PDB file of C-alpha atoms in Angstrom:
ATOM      1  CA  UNK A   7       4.417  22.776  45.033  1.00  0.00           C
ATOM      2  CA  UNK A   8       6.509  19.580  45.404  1.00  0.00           C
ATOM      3  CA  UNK A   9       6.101  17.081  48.037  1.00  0.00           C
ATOM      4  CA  UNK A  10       9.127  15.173  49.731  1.00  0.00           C
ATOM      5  CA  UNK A  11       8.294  12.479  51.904  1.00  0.00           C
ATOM      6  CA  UNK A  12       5.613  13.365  54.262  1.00  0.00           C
ATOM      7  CA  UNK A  13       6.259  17.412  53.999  1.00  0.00           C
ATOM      8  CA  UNK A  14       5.110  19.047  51.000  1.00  0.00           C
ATOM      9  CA  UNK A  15       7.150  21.517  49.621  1.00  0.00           C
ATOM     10  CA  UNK A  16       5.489  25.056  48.983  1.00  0.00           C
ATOM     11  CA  UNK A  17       7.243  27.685  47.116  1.00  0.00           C
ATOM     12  CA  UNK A  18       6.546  31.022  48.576  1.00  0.00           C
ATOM     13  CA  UNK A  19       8.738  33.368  46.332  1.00  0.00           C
ATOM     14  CA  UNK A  20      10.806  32.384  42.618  1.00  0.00           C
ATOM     15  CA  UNK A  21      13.422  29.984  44.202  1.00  0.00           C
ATOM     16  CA  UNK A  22      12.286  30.484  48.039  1.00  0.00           C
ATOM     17  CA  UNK A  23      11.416  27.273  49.710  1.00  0.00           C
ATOM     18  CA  UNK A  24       9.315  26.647  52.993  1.00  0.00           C
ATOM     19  CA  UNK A  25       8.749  23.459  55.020  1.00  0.00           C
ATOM     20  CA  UNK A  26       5.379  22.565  55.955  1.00  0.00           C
ATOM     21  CA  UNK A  27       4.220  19.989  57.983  1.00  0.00           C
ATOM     22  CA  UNK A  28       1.495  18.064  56.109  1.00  0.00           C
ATOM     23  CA  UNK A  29      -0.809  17.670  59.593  1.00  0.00           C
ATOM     24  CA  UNK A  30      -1.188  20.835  61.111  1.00  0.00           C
ATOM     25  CA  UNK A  31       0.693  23.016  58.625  1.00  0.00           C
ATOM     26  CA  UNK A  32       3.833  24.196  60.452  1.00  0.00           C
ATOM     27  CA  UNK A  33       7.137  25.506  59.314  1.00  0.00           C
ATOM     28  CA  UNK A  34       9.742  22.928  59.519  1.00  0.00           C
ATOM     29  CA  UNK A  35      12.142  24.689  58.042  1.00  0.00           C
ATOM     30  CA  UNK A  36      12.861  27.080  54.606  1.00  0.00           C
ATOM     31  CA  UNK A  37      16.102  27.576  52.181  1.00  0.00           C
ATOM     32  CA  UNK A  38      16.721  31.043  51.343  1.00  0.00           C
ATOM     33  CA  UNK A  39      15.576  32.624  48.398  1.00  0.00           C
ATOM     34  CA  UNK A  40      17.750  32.369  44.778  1.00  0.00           C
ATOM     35  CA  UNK A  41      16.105  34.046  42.617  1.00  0.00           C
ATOM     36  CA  UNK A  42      15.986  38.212  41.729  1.00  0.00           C
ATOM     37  CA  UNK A  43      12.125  38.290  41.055  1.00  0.00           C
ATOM     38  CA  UNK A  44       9.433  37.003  43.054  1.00  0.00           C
ATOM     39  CA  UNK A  45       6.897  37.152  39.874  1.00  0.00           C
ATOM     40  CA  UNK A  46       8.795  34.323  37.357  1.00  0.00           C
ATOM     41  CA  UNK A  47       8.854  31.441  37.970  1.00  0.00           C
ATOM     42  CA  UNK A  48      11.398  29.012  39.754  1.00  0.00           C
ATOM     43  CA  UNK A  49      12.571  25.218  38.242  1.00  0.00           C
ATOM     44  CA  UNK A  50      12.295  22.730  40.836  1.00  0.00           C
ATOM     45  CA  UNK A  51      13.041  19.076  40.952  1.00  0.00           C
ATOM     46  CA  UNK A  52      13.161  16.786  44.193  1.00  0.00           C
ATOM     47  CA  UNK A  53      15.967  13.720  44.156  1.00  0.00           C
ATOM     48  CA  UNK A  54      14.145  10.420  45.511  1.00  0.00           C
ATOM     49  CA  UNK A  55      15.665   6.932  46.153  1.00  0.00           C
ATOM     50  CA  UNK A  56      15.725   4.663  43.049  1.00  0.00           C
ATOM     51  CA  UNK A  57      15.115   1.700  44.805  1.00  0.00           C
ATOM     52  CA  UNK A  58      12.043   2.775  46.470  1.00  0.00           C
ATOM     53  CA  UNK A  59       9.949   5.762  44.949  1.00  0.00           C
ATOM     54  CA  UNK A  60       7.697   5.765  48.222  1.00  0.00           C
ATOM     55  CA  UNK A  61      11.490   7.484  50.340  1.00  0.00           C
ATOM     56  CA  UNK A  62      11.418  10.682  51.033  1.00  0.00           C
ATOM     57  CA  UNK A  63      13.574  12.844  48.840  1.00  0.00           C
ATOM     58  CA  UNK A  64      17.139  13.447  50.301  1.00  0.00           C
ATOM     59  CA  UNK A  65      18.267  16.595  47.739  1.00  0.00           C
ATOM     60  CA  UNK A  66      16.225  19.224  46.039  1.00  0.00           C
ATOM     61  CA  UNK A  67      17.565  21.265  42.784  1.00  0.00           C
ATOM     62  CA  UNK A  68      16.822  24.396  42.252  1.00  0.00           C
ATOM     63  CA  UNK A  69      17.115  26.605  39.095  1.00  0.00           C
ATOM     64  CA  UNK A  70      15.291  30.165  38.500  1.00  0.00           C
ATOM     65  CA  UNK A  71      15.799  33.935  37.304  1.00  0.00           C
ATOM     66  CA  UNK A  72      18.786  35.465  38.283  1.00  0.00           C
ATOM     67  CA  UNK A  73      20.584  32.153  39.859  1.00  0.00           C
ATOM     68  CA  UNK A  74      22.316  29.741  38.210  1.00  0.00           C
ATOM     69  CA  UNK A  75      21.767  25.561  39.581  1.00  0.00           C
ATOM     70  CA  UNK A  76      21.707  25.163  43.089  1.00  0.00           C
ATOM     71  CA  UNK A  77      21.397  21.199  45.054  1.00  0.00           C
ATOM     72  CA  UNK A  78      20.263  21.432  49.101  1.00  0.00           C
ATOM     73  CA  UNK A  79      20.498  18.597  51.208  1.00  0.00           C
ATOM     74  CA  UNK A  80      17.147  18.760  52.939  1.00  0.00           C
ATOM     75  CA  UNK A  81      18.115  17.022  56.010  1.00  0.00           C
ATOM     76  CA  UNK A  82      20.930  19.307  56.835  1.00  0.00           C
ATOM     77  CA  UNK A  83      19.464  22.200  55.196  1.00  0.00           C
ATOM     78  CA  UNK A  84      23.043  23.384  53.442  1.00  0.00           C
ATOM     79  CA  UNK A  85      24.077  24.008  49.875  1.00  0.00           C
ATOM     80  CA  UNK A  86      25.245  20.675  47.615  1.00  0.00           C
ATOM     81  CA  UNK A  87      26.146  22.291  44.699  1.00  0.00           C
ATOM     82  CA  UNK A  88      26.715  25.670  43.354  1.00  0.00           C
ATOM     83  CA  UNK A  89      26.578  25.689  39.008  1.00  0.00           C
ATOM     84  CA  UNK A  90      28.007  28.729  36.980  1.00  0.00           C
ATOM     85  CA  UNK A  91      26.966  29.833  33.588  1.00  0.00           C
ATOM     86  CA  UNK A  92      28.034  29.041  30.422  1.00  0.00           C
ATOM     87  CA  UNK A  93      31.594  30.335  29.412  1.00  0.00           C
ATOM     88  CA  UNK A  94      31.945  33.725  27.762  1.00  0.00           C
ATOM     89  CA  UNK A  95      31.798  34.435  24.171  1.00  0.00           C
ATOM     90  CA  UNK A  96      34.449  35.791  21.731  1.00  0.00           C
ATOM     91  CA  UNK A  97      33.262  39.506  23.035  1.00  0.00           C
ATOM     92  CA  UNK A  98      33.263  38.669  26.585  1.00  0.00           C
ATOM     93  CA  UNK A  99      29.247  38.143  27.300  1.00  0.00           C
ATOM     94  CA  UNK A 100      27.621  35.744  29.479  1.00  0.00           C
ATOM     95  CA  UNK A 101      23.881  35.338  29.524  1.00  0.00           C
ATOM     96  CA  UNK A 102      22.086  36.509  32.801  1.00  0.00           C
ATOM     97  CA  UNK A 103      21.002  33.293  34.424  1.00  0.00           C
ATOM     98  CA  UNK A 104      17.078  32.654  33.675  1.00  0.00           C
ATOM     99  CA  UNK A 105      16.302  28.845  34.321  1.00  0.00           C
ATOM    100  CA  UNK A 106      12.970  27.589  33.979  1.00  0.00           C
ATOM    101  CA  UNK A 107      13.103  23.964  34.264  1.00  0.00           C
ATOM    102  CA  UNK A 108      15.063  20.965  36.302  1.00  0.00           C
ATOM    103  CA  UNK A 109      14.898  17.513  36.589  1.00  0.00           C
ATOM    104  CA  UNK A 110      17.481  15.128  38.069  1.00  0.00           C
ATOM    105  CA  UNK A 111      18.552  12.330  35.299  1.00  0.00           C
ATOM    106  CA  UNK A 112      17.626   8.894  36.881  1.00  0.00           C
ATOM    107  CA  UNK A 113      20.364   6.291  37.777  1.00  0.00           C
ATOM    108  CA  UNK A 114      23.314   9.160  38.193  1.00  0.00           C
ATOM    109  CA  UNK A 115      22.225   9.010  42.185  1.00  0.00           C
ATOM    110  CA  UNK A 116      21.653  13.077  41.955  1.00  0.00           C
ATOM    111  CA  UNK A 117      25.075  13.652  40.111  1.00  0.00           C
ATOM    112  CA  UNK A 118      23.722  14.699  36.887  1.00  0.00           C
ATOM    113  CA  UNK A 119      20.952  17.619  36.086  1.00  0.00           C
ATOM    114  CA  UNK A 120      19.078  18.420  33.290  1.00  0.00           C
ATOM    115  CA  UNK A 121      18.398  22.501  33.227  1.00  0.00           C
ATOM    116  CA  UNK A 122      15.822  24.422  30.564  1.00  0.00           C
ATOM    117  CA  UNK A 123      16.344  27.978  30.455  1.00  0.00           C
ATOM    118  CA  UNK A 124      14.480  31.194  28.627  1.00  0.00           C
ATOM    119  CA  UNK A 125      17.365  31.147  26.110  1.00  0.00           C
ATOM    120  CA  UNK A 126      15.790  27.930  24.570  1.00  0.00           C
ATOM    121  CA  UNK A 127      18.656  26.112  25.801  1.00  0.00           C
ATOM    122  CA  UNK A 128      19.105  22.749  27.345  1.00  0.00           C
ATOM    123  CA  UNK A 129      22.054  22.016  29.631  1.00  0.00           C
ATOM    124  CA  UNK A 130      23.550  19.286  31.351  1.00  0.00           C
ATOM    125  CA  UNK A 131      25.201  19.382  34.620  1.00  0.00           C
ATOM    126  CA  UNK A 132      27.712  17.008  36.406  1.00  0.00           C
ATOM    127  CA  UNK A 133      28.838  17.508  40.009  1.00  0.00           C
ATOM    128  CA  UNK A 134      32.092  17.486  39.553  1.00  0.00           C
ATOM    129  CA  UNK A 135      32.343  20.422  37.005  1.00  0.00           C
ATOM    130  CA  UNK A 136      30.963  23.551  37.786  1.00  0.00           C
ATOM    131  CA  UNK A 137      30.352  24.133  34.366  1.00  0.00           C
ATOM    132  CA  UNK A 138      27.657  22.810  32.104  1.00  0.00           C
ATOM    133  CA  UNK A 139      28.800  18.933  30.330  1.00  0.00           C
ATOM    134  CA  UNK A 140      26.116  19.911  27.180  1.00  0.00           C
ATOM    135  CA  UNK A 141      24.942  23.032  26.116  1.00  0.00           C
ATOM    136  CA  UNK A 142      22.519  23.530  22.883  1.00  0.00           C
ATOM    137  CA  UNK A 143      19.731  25.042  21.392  1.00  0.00           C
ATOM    138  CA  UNK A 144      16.357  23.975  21.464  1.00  0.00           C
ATOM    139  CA  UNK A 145      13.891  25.570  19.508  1.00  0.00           C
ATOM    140  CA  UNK A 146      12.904  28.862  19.624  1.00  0.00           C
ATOM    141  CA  UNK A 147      11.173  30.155  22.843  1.00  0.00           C
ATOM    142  CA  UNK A 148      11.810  29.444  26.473  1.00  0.00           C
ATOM    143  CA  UNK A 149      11.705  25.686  27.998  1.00  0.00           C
ATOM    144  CA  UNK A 150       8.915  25.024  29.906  1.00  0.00           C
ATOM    145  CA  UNK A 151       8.968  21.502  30.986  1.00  0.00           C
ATOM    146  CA  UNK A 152      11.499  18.492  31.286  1.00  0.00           C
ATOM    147  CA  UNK A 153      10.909  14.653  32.067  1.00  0.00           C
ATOM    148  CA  UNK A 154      13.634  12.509  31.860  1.00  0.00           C
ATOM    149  CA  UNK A 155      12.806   8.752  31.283  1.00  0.00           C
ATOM    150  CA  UNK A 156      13.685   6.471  33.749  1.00  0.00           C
ATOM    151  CA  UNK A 157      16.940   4.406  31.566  1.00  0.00           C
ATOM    152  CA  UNK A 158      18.541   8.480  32.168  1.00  0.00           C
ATOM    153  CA  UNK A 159      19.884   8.433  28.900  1.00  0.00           C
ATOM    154  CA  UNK A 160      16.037   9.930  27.253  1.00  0.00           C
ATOM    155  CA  UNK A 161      14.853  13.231  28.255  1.00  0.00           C
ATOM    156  CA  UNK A 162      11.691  14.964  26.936  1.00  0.00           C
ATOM    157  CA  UNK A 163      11.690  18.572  26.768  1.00  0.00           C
ATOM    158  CA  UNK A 164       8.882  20.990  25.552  1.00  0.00           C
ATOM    159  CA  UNK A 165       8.743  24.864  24.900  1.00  0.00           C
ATOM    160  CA  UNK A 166       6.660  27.607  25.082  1.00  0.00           C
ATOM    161  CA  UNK A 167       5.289  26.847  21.194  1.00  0.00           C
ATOM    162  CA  UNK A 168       3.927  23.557  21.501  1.00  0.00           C
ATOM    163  CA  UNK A 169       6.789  21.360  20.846  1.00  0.00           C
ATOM    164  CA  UNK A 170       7.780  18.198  22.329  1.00  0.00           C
ATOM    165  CA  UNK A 171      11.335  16.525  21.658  1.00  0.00           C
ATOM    166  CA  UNK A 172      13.069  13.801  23.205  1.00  0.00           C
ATOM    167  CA  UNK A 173      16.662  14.541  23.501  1.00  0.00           C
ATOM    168  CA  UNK A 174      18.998  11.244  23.285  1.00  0.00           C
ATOM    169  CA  UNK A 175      21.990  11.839  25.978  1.00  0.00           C
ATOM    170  CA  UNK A 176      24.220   8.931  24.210  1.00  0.00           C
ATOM    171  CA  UNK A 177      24.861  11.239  20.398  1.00  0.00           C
ATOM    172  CA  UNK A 178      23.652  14.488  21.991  1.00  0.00           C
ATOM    173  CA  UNK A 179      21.105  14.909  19.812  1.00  0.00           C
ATOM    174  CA  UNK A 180      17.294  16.065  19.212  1.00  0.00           C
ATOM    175  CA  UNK A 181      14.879  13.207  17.917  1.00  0.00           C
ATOM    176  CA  UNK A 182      11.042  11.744  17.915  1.00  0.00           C
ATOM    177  CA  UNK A 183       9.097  15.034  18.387  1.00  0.00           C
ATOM    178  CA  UNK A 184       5.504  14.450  19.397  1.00  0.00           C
ATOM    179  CA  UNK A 185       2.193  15.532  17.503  1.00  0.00           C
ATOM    180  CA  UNK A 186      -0.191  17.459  18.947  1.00  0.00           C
ATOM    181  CA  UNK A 187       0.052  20.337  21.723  1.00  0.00           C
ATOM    182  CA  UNK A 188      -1.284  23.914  19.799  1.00  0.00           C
ATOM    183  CA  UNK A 189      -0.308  26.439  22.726  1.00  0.00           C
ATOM    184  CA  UNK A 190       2.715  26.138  25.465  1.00  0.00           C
ATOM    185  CA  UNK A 191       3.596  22.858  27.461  1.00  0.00           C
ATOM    186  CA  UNK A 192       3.375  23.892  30.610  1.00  0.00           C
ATOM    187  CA  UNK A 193       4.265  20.737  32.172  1.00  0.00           C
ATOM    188  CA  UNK A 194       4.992  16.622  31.020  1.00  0.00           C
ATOM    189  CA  UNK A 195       4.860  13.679  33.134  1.00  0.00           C
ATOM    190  CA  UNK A 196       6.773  10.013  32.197  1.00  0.00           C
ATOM    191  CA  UNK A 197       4.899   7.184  33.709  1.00  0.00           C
ATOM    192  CA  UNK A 198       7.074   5.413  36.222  1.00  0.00           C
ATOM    193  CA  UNK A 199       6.375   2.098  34.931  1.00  0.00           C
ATOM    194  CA  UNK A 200       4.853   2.266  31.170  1.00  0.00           C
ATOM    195  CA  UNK A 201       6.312   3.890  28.392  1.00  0.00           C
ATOM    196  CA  UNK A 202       3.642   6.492  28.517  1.00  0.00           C
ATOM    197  CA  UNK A 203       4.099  10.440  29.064  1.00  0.00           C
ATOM    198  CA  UNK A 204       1.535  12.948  30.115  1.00  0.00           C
ATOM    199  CA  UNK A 205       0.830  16.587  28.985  1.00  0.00           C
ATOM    200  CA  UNK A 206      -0.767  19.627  29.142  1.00  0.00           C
ATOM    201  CA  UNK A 207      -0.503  23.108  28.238  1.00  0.00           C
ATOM    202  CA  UNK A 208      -2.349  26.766  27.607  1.00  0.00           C
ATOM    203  CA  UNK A 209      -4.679  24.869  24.858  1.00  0.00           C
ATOM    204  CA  UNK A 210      -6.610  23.199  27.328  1.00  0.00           C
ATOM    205  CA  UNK A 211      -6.256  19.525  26.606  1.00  0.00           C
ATOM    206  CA  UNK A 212      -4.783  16.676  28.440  1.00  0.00           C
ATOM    207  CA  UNK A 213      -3.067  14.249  26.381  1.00  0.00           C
ATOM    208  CA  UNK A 214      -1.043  11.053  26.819  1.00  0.00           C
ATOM    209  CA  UNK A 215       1.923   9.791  24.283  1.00  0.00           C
ATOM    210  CA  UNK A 216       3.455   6.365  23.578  1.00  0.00           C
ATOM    211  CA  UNK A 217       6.952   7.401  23.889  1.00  0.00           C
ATOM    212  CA  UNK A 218       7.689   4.060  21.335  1.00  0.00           C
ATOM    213  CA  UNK A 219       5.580   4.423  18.776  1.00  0.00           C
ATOM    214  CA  UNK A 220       5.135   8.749  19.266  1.00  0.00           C
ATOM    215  CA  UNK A 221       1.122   7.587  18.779  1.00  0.00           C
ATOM    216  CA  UNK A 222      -1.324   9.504  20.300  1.00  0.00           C
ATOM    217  CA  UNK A 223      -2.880   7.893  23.397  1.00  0.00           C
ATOM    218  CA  UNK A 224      -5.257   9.765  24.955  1.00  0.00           C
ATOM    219  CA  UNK A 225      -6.898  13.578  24.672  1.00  0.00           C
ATOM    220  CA  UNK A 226      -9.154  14.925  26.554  1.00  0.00           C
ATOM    221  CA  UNK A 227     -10.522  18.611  26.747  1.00  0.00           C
ATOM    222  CA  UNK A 228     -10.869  20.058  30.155  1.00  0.00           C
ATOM    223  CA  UNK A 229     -12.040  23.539  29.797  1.00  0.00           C
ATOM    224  CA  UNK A 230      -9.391  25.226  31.631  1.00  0.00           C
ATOM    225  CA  UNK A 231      -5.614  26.299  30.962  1.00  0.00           C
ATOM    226  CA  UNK A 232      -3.603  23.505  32.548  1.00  0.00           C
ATOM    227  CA  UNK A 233      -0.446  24.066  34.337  1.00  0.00           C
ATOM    228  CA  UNK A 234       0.550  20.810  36.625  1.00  0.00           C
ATOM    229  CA  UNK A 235       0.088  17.030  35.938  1.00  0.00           C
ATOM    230  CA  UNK A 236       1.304  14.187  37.736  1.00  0.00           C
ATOM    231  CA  UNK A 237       0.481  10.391  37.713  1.00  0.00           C
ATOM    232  CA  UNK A 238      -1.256   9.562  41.345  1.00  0.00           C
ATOM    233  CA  UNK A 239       0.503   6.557  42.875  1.00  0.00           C
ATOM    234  CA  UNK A 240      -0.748   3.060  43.748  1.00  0.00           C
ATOM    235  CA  UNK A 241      -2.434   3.700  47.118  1.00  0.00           C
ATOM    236  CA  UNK A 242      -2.129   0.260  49.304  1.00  0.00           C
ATOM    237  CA  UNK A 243      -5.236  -0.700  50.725  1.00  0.00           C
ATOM    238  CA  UNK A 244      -6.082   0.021  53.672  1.00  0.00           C
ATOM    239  CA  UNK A 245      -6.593  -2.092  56.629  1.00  0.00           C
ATOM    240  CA  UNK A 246     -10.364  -0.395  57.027  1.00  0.00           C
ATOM    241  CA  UNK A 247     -11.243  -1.081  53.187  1.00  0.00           C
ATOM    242  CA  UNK A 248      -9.816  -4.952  54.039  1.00  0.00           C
ATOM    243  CA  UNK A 249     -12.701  -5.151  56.661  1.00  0.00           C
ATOM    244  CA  UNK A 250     -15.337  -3.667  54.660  1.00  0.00           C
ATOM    245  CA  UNK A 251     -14.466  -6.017  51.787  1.00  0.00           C
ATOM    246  CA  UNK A 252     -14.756  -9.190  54.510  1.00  0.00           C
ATOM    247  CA  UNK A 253     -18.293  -7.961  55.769  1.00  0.00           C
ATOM    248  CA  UNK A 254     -19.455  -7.644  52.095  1.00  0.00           C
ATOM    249  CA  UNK A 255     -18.465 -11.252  51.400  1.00  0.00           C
ATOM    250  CA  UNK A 256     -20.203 -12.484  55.194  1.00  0.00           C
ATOM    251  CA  UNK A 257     -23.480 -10.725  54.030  1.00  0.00           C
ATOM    252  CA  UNK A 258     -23.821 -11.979  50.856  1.00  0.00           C
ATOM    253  CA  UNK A 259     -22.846 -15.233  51.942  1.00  0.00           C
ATOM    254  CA  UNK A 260     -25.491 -14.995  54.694  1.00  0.00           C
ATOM    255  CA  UNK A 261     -28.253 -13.746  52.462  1.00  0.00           C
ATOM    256  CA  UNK A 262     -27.758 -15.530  49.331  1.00  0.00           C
ATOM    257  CA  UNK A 263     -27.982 -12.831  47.388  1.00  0.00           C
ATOM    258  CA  UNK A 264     -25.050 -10.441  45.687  1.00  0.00           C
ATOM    259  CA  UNK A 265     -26.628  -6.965  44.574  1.00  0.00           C
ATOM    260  CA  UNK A 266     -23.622  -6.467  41.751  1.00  0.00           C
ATOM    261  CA  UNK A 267     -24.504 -10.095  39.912  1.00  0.00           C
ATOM    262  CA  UNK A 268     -28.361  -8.549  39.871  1.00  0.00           C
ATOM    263  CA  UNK A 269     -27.304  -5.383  38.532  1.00  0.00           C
ATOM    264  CA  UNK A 270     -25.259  -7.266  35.769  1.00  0.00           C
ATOM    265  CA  UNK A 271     -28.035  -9.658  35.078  1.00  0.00           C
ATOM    266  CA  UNK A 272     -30.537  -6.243  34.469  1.00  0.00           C
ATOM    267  CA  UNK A 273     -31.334  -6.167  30.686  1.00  0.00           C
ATOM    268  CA  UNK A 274     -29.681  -3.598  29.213  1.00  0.00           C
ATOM    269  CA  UNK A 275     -31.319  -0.069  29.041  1.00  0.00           C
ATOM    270  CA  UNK A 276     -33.773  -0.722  31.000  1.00  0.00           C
ATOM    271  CA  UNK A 277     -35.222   1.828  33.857  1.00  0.00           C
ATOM    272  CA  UNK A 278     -36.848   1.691  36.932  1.00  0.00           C
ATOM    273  CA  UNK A 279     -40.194   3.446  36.644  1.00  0.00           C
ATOM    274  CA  UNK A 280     -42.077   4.358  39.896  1.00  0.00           C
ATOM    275  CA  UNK A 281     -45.846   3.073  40.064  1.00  0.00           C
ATOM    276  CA  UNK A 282     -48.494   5.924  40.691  1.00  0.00           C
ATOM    277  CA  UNK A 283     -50.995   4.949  43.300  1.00  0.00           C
ATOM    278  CA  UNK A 284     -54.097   3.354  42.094  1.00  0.00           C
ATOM    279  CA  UNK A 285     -55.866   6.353  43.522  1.00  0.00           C
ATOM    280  CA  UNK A 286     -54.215   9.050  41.363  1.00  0.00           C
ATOM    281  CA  UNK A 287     -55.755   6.538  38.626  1.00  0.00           C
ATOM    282  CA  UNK A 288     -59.756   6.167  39.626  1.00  0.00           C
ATOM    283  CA  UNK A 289     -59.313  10.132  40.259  1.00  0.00           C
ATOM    284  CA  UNK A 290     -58.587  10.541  36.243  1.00  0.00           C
ATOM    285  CA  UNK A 291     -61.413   8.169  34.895  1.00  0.00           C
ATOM    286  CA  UNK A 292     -63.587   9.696  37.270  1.00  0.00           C
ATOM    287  CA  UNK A 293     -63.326  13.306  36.115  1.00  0.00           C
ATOM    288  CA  UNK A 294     -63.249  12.086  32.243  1.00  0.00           C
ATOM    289  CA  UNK A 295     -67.044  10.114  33.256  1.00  0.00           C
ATOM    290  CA  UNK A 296     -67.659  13.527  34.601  1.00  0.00           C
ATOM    291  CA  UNK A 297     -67.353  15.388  31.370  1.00  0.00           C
ATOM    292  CA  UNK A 298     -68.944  12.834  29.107  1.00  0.00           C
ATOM    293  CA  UNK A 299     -71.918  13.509  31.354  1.00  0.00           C
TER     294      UNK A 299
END
């Protein structure tokens, strides 16, 4: 699921798209279905302004099994873009189409596409040739994941065996591979601001890069075989939390008396027993007179 705007994007079959509306849940709309098989799974990557990453997305790529690129204006609801495969070889062959990952490059204003496929291939795409720009080998298993850095000329790609590599658009070339992942990437995330990417995979951790210095951030075990990540936006406050914040300040200024200042003036470890009624207490020594008796 990808979300454009106000309308999330839910994908019902490999490369099928519906439209819902995030309030009630209608159909808005759907693009028809690209792929062959509704069981593997479909690249998608939505195209969003780069002055203002709050827009809604204006073009979608898609790339799965058994269809070769495809861009769809999402206003209009019609076909961009159609991509063909790589050229023949000396005997004639072309690979059956099996993409697995997409991601637009920032700054080419949706003309260029980065595509993974199962053939441990990354390609390039421009819009004005139908053909792929790059073509080359990465690896040796299927790509999983793509996230291109936000100068567009640095794009991190990772495979079904663990490995991360950042692949430098200016020489064409594979470079600064990052340390860690044991089992499949199944997805990465770039920061849109830091120079920090995101991961997670089939081994269960979640783990955060310096894409500078390659260093190893943050990792974190979360019991469960990860599949999606994504950094959650700045959230403007509210107009409602504005007000509660003003009648916090009026009723401290009122009483006198600010409940976080006495909570950081507490000593440290100490703990808030509860007194047992002075009953409970004379009811004790009384039995123990009892028995000396």
């Amino acid at each position: 699921m990808a979300h454009a705007g106000s309308a999330p994007l839910a994908v019902a079959r490999a490369g099928g798209i519906d439209l819902l509306n995030s309030d009630d849940g209608t159909a808005q709309g759907c693009l028809p279905p690209a792929g062959e098989d509704d069981r593997l799974q479909a690249g998608i990557s939505l195209l969003k302004s780069d002055k203002e990453r709050c827009e809604a997305a204006t073009s979608i790529a898609l790339a799965c099994d058994g269809s070769e690129l495809s861009l769809w204006d999402l206003e209009r609801r019609q076909k961009q873009y159609q991509a063909k495969g790589n050229k023949p070889n000396r005997i004639g062959l072309v690979d059956r189409p099996w993409n697995t990952a997409v991601a637009f490059l920032p700054g080419s204003n949706g003309q260029k596409v980065v595509v993974g496929t199962a053939y441990h291939k990354l390609r390039i795409y421009d819009v004005k040739s139908k053909r792929p720009a790059l073509d080359m080998q990465f690896g040796e298993t299927k790509v999983t994941a793509l996230a291109p850095q936000s100068n567009g000329t640095l794009v991190w790609a990772a495979n079904g065996m663990g490995r991360i590599e950042c692949l430098d658009l200016r020489m064409n070339k594979l470079h600064g591979s990052l340390k860690g992942p044991a089992g499949a990437v199944k997805m990465l995330a770039m920061h849109p601001d830091l120079p920090i990417i995101a991961s997670v995979g089939l081994d269960r951790f979640f783990r955060v890069h310096n894409v500078d210095s390659k260093a190893l951030l943050c990792k974190l075990y979360l019991k469960q075989q990860l599949t999606a990540v994504a950094w959650a936006p700045e959230v403007p406050e509210t107009a409602a939390v504005e007000n509660r914040k003003a009648q916090f300040t009026d009723d401290v200024a009122t009483s006198g008396v600010n409940p976080l200042e006495e909570v950081s003036n507490a000593a440290p470890g100490a703990r808030m027993h509860s007194k047992r009624p002075s009953s409970h207490k004379k009811s004790k020594s009384h039995k123990k007179k009892q028995k000396v008796q």
